[in-house]
Short mmCIF file of C-alpha atoms in Angstrom, two decimals:
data_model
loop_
_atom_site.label_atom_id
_atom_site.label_comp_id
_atom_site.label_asym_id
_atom_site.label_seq_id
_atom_site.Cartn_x
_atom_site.Cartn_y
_atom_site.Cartn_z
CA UNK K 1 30.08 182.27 107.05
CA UNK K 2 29.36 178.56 107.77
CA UNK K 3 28.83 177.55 111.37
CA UNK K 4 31.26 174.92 111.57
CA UNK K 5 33.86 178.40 110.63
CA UNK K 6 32.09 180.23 113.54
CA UNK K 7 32.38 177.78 115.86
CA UNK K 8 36.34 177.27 114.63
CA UNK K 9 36.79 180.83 115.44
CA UNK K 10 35.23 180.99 118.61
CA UNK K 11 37.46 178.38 120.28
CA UNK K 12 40.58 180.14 118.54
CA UNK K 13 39.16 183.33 120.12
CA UNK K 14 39.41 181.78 123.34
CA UNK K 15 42.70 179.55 123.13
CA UNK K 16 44.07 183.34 121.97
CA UNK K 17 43.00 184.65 125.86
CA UNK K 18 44.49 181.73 127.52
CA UNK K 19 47.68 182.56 125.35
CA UNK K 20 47.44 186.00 126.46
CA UNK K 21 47.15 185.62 130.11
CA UNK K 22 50.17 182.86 129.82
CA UNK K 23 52.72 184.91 127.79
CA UNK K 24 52.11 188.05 130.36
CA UNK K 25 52.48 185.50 133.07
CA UNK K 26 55.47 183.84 132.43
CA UNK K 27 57.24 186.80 130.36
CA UNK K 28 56.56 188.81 133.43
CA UNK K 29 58.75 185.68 135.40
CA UNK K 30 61.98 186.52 133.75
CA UNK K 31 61.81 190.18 132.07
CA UNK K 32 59.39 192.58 134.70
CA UNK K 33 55.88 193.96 134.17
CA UNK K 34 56.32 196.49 131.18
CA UNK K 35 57.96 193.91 129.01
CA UNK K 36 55.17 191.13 130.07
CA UNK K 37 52.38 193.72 128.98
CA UNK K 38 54.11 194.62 125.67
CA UNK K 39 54.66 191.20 124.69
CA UNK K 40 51.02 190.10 125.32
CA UNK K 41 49.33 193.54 123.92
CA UNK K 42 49.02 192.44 120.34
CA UNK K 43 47.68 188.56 120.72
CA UNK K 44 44.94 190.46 123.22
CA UNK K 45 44.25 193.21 120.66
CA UNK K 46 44.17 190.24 118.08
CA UNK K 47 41.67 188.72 120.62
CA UNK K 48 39.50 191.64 120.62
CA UNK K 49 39.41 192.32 117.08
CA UNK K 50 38.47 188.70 116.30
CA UNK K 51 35.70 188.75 119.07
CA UNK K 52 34.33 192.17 118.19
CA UNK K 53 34.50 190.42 114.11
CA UNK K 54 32.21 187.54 115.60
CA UNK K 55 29.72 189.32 117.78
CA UNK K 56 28.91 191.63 114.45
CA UNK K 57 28.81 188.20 112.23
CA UNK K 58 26.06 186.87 115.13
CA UNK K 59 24.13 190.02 114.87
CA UNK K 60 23.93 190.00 111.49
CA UNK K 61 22.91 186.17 111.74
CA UNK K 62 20.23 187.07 114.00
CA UNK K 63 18.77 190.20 112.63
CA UNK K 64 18.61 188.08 109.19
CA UNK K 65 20.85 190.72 107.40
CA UNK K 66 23.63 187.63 106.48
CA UNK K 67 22.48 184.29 107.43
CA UNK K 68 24.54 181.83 108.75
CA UNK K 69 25.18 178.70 106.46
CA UNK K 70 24.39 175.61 107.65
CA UNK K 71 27.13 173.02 107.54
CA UNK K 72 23.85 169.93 106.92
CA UNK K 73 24.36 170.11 103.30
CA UNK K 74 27.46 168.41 102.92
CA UNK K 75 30.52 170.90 103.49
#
């Protein structure tokens, strides 16, 4: 995976908990609590699944298993 990809997915990651917290918030304006939570579940679980993706992608970085690919050489 190339940094610049990391990075990409990162943000996304986060944008995806923003969009989670708003769709429970204003869902739960108009149709109640269970409706807001069931509407939001699968972006969070989404959320987790990307961030859980990434934090094994940095460890194998680190530990030198996969290397990251640097983004200097032109891509």
């Amino acid at each position: 995976m190339k940094q610049s990809t990391f990075v990409r997915l990162g943000l996304l990651s986060f944008g995806l908990v923003l969009a989670t917290f708003v769709v429970r918030g204003t869902t739960r304006l108009f149709l109640g609590e269970r409706t807001a939570t069931l509407l939001s579940a699968p972006v969070g679980l989404f959320t987790l699944a990307l961030l859980v993706w990434l934090f094994l992608a940095a460890l194998l970085a680190v530990t030198g298993v996969r290397p990251m690919e640097s983004d200097l050489d032109g891509g």
